Tab-separated table of N, CA and C in Angstrom:
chain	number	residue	atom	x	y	z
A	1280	UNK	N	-12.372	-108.554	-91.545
A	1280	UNK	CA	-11.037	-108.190	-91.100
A	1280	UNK	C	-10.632	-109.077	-89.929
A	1281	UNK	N	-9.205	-109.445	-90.059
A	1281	UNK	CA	-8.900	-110.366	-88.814
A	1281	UNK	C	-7.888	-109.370	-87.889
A	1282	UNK	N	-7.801	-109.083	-86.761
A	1282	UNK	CA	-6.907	-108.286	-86.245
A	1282	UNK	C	-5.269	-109.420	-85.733
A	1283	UNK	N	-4.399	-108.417	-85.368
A	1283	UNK	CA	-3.199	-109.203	-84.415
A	1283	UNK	C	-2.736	-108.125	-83.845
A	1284	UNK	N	-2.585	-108.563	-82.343
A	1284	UNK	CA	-1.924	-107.582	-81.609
A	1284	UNK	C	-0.811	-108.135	-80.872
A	1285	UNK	N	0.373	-107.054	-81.061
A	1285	UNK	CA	1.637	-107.950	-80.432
A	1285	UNK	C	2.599	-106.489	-79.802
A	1286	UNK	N	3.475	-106.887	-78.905
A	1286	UNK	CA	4.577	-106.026	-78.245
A	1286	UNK	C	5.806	-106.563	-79.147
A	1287	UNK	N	6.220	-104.814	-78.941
A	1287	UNK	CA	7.038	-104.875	-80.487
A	1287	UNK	C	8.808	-104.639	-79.221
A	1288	UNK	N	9.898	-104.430	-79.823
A	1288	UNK	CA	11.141	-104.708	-79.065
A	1288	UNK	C	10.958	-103.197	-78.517
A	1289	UNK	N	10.360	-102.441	-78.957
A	1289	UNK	CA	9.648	-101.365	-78.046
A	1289	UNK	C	9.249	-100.705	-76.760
A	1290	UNK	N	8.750	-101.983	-76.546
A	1290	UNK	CA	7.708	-101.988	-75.749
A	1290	UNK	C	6.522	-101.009	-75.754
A	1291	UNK	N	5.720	-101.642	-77.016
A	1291	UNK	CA	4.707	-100.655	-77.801
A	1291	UNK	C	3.886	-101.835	-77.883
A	1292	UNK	N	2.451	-101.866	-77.655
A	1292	UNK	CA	1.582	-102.672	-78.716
A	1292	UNK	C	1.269	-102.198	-79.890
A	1293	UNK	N	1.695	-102.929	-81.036
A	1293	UNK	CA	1.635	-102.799	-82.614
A	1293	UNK	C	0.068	-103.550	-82.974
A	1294	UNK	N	-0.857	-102.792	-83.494
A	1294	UNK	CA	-2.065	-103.650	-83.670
A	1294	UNK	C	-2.323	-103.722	-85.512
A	1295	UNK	N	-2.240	-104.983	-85.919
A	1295	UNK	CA	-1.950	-105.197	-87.736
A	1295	UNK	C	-3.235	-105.451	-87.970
A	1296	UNK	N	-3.536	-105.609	-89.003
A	1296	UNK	CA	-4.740	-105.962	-89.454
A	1296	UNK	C	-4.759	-107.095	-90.952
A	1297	UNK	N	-5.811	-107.772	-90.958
A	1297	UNK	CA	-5.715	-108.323	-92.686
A	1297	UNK	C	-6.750	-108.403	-93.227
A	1298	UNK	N	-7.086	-108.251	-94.171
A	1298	UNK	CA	-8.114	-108.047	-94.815
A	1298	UNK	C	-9.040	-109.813	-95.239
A	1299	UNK	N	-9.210	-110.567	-94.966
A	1299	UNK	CA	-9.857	-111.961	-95.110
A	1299	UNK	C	-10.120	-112.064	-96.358
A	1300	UNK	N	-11.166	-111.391	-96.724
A	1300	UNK	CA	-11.659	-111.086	-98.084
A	1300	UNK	C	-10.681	-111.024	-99.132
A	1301	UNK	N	-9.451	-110.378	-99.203
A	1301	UNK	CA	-8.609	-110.136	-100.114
A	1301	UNK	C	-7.800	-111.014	-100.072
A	1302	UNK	N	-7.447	-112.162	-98.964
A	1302	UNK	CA	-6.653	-113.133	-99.256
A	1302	UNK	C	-6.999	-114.467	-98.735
A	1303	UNK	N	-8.238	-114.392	-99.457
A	1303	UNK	CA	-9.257	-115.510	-99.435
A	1303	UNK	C	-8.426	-116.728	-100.511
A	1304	UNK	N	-8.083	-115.979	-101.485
A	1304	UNK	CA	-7.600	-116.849	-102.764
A	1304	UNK	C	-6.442	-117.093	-103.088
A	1305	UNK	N	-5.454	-116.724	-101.812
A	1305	UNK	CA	-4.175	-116.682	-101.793
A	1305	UNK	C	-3.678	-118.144	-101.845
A	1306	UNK	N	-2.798	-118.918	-103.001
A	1306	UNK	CA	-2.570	-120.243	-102.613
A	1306	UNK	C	-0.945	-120.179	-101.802
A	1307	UNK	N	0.045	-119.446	-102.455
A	1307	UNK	CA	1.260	-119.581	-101.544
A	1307	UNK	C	1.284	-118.808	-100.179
A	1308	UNK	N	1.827	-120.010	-99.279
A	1308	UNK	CA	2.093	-119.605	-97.991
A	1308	UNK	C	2.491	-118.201	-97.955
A	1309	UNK	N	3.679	-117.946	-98.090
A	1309	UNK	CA	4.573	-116.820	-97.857
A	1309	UNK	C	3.757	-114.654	-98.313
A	1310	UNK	N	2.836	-115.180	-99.559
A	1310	UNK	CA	2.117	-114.180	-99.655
A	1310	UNK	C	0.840	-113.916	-98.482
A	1311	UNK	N	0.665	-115.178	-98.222
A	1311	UNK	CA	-0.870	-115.313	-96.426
A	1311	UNK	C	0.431	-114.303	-95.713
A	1312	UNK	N	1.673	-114.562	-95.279
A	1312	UNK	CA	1.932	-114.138	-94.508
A	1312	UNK	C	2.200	-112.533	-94.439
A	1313	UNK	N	2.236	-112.122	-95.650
A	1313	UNK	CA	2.640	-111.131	-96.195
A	1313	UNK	C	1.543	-109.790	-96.166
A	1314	UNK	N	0.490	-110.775	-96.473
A	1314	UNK	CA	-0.626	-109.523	-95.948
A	1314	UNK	C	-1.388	-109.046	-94.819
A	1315	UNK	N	-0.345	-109.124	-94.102
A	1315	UNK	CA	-0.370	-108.811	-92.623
A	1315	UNK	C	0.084	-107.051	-92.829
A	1316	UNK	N	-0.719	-105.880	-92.727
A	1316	UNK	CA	-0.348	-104.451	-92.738
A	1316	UNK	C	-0.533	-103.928	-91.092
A	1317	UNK	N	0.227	-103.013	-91.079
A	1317	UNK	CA	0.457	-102.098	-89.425
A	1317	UNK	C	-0.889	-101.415	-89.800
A	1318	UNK	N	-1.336	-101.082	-88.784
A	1318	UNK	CA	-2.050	-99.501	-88.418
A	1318	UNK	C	-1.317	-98.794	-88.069
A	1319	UNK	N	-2.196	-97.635	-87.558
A	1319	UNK	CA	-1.171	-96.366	-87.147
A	1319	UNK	C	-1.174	-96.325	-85.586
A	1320	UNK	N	-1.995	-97.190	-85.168
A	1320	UNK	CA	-2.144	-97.503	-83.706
A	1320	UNK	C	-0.803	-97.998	-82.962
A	1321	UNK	N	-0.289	-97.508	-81.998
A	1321	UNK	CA	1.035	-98.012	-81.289
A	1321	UNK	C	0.318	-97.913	-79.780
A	1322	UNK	N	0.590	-97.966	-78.506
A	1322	UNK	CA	0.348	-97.780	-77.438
A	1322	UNK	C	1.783	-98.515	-76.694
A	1323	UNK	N	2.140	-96.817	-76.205
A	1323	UNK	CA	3.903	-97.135	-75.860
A	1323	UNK	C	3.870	-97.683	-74.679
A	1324	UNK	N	4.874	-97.735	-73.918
A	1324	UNK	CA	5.577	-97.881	-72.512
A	1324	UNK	C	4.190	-99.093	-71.995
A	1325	UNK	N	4.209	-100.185	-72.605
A	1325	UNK	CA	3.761	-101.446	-71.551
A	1325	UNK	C	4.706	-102.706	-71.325
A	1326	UNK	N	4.080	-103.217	-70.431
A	1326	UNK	CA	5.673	-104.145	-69.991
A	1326	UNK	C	5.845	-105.090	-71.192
A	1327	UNK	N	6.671	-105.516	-71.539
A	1327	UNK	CA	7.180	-106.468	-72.284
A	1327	UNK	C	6.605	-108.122	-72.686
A	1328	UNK	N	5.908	-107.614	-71.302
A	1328	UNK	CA	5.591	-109.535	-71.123
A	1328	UNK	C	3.301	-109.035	-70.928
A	1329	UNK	N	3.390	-107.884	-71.128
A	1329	UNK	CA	1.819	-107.493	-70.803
A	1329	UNK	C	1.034	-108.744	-71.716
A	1330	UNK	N	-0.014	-109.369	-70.677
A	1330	UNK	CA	-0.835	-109.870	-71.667
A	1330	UNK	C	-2.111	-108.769	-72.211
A	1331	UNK	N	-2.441	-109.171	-73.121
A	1331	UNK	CA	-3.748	-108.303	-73.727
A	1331	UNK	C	-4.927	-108.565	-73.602
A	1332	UNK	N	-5.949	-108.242	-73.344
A	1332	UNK	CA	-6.971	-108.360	-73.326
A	1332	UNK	C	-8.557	-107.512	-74.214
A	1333	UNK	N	-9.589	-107.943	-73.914
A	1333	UNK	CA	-10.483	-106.749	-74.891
A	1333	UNK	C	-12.085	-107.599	-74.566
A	1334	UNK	N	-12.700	-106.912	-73.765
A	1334	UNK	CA	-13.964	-106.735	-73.603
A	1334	UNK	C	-14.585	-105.800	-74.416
A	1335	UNK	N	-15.028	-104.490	-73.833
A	1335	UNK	CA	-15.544	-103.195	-74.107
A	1335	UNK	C	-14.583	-102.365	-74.674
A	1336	UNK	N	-12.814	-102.741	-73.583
A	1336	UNK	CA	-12.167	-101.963	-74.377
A	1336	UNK	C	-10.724	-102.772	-74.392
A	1337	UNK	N	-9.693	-102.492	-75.077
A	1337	UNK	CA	-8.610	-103.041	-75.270
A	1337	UNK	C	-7.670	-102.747	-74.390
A	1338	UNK	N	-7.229	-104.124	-73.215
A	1338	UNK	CA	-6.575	-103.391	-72.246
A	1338	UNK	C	-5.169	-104.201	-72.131
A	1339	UNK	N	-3.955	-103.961	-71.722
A	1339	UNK	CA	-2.897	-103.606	-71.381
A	1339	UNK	C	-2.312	-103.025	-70.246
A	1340	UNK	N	-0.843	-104.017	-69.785
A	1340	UNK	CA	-0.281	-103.541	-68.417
A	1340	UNK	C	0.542	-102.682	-68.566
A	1341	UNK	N	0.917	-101.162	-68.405
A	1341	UNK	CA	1.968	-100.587	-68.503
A	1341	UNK	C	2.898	-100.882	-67.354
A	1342	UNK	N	4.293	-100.093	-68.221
A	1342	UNK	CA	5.246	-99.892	-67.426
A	1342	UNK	C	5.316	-99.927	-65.918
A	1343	UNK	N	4.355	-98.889	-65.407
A	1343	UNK	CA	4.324	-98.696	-64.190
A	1343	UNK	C	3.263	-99.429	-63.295
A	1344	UNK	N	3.033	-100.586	-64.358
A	1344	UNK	CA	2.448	-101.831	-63.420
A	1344	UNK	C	0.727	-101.610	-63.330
A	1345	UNK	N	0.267	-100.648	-63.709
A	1345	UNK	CA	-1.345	-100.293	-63.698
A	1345	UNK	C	-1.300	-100.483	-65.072
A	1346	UNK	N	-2.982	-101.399	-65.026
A	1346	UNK	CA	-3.704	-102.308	-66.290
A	1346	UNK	C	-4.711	-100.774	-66.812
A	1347	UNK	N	-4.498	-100.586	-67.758
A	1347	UNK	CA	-5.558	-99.571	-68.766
A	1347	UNK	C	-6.475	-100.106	-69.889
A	1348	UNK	N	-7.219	-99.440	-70.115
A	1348	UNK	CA	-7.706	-99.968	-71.256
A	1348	UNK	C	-8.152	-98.992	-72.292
A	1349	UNK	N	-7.854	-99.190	-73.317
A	1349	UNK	CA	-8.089	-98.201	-74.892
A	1349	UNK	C	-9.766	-98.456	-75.123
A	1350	UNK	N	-10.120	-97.464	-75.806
A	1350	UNK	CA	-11.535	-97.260	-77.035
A	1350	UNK	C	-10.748	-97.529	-78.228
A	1351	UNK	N	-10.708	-98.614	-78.734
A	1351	UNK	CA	-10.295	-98.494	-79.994
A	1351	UNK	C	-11.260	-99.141	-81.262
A	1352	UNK	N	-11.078	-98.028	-82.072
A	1352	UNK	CA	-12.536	-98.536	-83.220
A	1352	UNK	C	-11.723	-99.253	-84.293
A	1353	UNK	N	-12.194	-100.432	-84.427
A	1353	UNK	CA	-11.694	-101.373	-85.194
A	1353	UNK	C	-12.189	-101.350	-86.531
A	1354	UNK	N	-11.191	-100.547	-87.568
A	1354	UNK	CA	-11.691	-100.302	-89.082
A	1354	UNK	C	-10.215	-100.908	-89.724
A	1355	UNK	N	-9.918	-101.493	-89.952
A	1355	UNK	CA	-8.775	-102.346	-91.079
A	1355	UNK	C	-7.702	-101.371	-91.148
A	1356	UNK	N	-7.368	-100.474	-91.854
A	1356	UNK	CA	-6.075	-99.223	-92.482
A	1356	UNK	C	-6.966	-98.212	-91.090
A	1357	UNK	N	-8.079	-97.802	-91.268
A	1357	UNK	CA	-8.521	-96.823	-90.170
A	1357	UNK	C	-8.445	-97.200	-88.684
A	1358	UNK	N	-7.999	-97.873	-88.387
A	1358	UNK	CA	-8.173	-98.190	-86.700
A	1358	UNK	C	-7.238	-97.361	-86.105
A	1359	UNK	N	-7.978	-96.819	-84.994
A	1359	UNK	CA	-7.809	-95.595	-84.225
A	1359	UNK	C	-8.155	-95.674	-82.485
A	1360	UNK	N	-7.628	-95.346	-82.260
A	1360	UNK	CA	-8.154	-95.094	-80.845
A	1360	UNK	C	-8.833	-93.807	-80.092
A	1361	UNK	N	-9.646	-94.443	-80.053
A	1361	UNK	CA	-10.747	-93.075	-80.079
A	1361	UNK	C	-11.095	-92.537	-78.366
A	1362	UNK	N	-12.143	-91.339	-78.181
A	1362	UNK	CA	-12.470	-90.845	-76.698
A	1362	UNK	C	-12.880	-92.017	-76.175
A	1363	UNK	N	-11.835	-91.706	-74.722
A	1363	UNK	CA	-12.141	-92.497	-73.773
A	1363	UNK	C	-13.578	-92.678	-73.201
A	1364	UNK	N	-14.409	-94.275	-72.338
A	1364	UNK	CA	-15.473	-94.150	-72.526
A	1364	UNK	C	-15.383	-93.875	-70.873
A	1365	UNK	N	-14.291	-94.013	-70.466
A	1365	UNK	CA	-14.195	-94.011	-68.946
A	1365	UNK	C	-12.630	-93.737	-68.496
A	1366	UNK	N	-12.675	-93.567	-67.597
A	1366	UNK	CA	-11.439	-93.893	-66.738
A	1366	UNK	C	-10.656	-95.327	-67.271
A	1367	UNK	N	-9.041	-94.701	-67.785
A	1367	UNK	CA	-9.184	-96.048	-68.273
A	1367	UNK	C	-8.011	-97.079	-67.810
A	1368	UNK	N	-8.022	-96.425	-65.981
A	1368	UNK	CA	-7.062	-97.152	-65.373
A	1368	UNK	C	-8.513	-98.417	-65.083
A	1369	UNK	N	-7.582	-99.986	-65.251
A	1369	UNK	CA	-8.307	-100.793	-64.866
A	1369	UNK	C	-8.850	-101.343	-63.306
A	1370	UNK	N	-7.833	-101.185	-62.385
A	1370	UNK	CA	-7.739	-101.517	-61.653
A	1370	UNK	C	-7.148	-100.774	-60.581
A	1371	UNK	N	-7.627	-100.570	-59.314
A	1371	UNK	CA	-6.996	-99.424	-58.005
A	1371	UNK	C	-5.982	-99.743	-57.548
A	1372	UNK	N	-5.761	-101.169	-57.711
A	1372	UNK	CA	-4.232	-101.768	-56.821
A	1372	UNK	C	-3.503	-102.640	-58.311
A	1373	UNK	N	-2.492	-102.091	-58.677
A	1373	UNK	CA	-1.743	-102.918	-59.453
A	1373	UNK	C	-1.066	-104.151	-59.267
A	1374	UNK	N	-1.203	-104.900	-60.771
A	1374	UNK	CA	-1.332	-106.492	-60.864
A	1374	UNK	C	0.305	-106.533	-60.363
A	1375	UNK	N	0.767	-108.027	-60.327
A	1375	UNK	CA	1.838	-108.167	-60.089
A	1375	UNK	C	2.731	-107.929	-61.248
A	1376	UNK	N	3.659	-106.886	-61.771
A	1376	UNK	CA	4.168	-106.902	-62.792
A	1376	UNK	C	4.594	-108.235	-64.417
A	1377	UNK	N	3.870	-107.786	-64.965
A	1377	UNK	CA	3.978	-109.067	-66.056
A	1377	UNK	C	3.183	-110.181	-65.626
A	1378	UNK	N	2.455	-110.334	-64.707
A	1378	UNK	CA	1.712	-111.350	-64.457
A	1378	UNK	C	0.671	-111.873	-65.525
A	1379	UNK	N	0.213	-112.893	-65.458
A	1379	UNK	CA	-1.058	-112.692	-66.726
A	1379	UNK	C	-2.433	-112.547	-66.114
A	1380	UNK	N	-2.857	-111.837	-66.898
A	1380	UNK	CA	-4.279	-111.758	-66.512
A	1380	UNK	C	-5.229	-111.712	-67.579
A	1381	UNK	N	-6.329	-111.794	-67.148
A	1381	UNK	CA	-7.817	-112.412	-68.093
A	1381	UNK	C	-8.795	-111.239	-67.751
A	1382	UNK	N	-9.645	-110.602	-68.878
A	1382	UNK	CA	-10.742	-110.120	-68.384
A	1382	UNK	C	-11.830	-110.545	-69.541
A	1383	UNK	N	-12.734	-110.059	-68.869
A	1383	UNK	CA	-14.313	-110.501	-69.062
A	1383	UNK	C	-15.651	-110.216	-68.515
A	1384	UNK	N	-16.435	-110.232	-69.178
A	1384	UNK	CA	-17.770	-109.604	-68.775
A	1384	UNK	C	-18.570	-111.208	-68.468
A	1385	UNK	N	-19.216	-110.384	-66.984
A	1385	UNK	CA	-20.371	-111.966	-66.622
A	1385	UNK	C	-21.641	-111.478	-66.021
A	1386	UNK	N	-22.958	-112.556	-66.513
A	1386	UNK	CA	-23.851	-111.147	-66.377
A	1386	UNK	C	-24.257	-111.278	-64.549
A	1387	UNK	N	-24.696	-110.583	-64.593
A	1387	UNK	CA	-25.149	-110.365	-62.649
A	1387	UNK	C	-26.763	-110.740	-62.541
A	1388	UNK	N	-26.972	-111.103	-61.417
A	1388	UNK	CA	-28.290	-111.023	-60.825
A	1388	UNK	C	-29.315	-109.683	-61.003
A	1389	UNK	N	-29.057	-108.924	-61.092
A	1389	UNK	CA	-30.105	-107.917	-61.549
A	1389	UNK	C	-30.214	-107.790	-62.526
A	1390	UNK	N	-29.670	-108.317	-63.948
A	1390	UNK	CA	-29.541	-108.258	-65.333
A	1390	UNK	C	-29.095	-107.869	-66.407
A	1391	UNK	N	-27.772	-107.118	-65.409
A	1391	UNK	CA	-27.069	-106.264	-66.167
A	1391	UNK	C	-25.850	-106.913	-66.354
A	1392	UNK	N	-24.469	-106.608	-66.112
A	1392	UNK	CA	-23.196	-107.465	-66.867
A	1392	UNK	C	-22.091	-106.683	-65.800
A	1393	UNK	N	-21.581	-107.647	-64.989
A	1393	UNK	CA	-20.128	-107.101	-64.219
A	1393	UNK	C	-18.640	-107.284	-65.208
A	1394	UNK	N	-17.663	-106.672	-64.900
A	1394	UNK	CA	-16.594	-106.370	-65.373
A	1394	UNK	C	-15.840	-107.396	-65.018
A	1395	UNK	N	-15.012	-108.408	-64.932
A	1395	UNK	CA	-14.287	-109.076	-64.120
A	1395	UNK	C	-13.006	-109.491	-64.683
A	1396	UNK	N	-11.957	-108.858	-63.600
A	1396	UNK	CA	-10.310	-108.985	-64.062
A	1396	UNK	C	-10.186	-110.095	-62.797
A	1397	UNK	N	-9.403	-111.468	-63.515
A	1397	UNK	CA	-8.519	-112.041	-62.676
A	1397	UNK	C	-7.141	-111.542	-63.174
A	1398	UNK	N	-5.871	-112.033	-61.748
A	1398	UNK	CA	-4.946	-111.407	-62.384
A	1398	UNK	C	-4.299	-111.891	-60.667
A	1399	UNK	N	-2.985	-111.435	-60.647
A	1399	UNK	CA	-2.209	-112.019	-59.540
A	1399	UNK	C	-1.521	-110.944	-58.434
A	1400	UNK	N	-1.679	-110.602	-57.540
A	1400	UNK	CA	-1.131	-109.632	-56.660
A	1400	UNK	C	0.220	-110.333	-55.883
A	1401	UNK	N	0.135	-111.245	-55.847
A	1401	UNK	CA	1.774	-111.742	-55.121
A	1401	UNK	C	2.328	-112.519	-55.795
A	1402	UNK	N	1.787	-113.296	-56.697
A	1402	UNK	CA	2.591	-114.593	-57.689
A	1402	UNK	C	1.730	-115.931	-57.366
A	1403	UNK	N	1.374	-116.287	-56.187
A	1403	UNK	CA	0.911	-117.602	-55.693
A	1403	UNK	C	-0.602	-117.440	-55.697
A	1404	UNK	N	-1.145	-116.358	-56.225
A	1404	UNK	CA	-2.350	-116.212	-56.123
A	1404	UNK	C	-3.301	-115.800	-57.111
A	1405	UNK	N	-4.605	-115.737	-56.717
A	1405	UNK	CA	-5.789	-115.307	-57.621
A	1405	UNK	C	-6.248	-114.261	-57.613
A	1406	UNK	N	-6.222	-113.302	-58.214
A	1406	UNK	CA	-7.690	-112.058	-57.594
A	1406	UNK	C	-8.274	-112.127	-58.096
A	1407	UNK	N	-9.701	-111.973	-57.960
A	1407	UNK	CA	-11.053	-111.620	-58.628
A	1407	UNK	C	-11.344	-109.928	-58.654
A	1408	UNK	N	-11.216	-109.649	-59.464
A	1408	UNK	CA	-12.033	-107.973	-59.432
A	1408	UNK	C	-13.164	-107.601	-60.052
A	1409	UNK	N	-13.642	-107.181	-59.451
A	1409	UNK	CA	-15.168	-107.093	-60.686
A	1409	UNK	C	-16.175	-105.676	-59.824
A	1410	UNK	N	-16.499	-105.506	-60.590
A	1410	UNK	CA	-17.412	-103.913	-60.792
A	1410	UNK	C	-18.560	-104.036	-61.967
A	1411	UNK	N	-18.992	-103.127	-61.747
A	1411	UNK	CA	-20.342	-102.878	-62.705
A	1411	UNK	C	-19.885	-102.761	-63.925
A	1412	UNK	N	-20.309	-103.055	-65.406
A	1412	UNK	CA	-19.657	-102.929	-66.642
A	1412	UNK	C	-19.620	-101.834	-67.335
A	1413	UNK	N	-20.089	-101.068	-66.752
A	1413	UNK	CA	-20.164	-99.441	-67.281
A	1413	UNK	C	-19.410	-98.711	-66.548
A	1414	UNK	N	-19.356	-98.748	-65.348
A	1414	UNK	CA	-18.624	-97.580	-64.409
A	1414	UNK	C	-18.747	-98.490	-62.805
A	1415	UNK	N	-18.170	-98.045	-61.997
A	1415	UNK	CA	-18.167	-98.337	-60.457
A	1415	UNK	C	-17.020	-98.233	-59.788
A	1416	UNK	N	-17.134	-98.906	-58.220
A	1416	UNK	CA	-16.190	-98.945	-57.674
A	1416	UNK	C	-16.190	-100.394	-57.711
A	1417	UNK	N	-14.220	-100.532	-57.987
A	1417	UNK	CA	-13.515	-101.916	-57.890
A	1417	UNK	C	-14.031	-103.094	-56.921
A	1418	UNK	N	-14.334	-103.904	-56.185
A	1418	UNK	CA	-14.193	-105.323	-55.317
A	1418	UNK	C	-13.247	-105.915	-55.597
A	1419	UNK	N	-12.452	-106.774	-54.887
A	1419	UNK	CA	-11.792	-107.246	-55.336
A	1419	UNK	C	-11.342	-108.653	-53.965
A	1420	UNK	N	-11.815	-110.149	-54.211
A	1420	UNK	CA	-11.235	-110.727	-53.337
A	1420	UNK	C	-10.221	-112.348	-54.240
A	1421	UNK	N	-9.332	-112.555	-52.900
A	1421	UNK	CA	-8.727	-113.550	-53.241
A	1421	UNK	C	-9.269	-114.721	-53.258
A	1422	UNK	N	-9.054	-115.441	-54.513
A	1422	UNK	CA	-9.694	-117.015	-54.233
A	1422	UNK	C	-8.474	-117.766	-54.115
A	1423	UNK	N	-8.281	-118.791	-52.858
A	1423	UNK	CA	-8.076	-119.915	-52.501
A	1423	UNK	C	-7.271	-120.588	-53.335
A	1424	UNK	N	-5.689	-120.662	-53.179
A	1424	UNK	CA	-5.300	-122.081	-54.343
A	1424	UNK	C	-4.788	-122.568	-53.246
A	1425	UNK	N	-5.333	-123.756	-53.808
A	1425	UNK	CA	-4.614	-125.232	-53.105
A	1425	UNK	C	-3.447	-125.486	-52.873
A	1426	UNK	N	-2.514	-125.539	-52.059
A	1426	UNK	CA	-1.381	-126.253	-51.928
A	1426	UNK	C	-1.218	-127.524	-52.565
A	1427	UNK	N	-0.158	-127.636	-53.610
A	1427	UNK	CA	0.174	-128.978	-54.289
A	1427	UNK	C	0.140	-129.886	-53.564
């Protein structure tokens, strides 16, 4: 299965799915494009311009400017969003609205795997956030951009 996730005039993430296998043998263009099907998955009120992301879990900026993130079990027609595995505000201080941001897992010195959101608090800048990959409390410092 190949997924696509997109913000719909909504302001919903719409998450489609396609089956690979079934249009393995497809020769005209217009039918590839065609077998693109919805799930039943929507996730309303995020900003317009939210970028997406997906480590552990599938996350998104809402409306009100705090980054969340979904459990969502990825089955083709069945994809669902399932019990939360945590708290699933991302972050204690919200990003700069619509800003973009990146997350990702990196592993740590004791051998386990930190959480880490970059993402922008004023526009001209960097944050680093990162926490334990299971649960913790946030860190969060600014890195340094250069003046042009």
């Amino acid at each position: 299965m190949s997924y696509l996730m997109m913000v719909n005039l909504h302001n919903e993430v719409n998450i489609l799915y396609k089956d690979l296998a079934a249009t393995a043998n497809i020769v005209n263009l217009q039918d590839m494009h065609e077998s693109w099907k919805n799930t039943s998955v929507t996730i309303p009120r995020v900003m317009p311009n939210t970028s997406l992301g997906y480590t552990n879990l599938f996350y998104v900026q809402h409306d009100d400017g705090y980054m969340k993130g979904y459990n969502v079990t990825w089955d083709g027609p069945n994809t669902a969003i399932g019990p939360r595995k945590e708290d699933v505000t991302l972050l204690t201080e919200r990003p700069l609205a619509g800003s973009h941001f990146s997350v990702t897992a990196l592993p740590n010195p004791s051998g386990g795997d930190d959480l880490v959101v970059l993402n922008q608090q004023t526009g001209d800048d960097i944050t680093y956030n990162t926490r334990d990959f299971g649960a913790g409390t946030w860190t969060d410092t600014e890195i340094p951009v250069p003046d042009a």
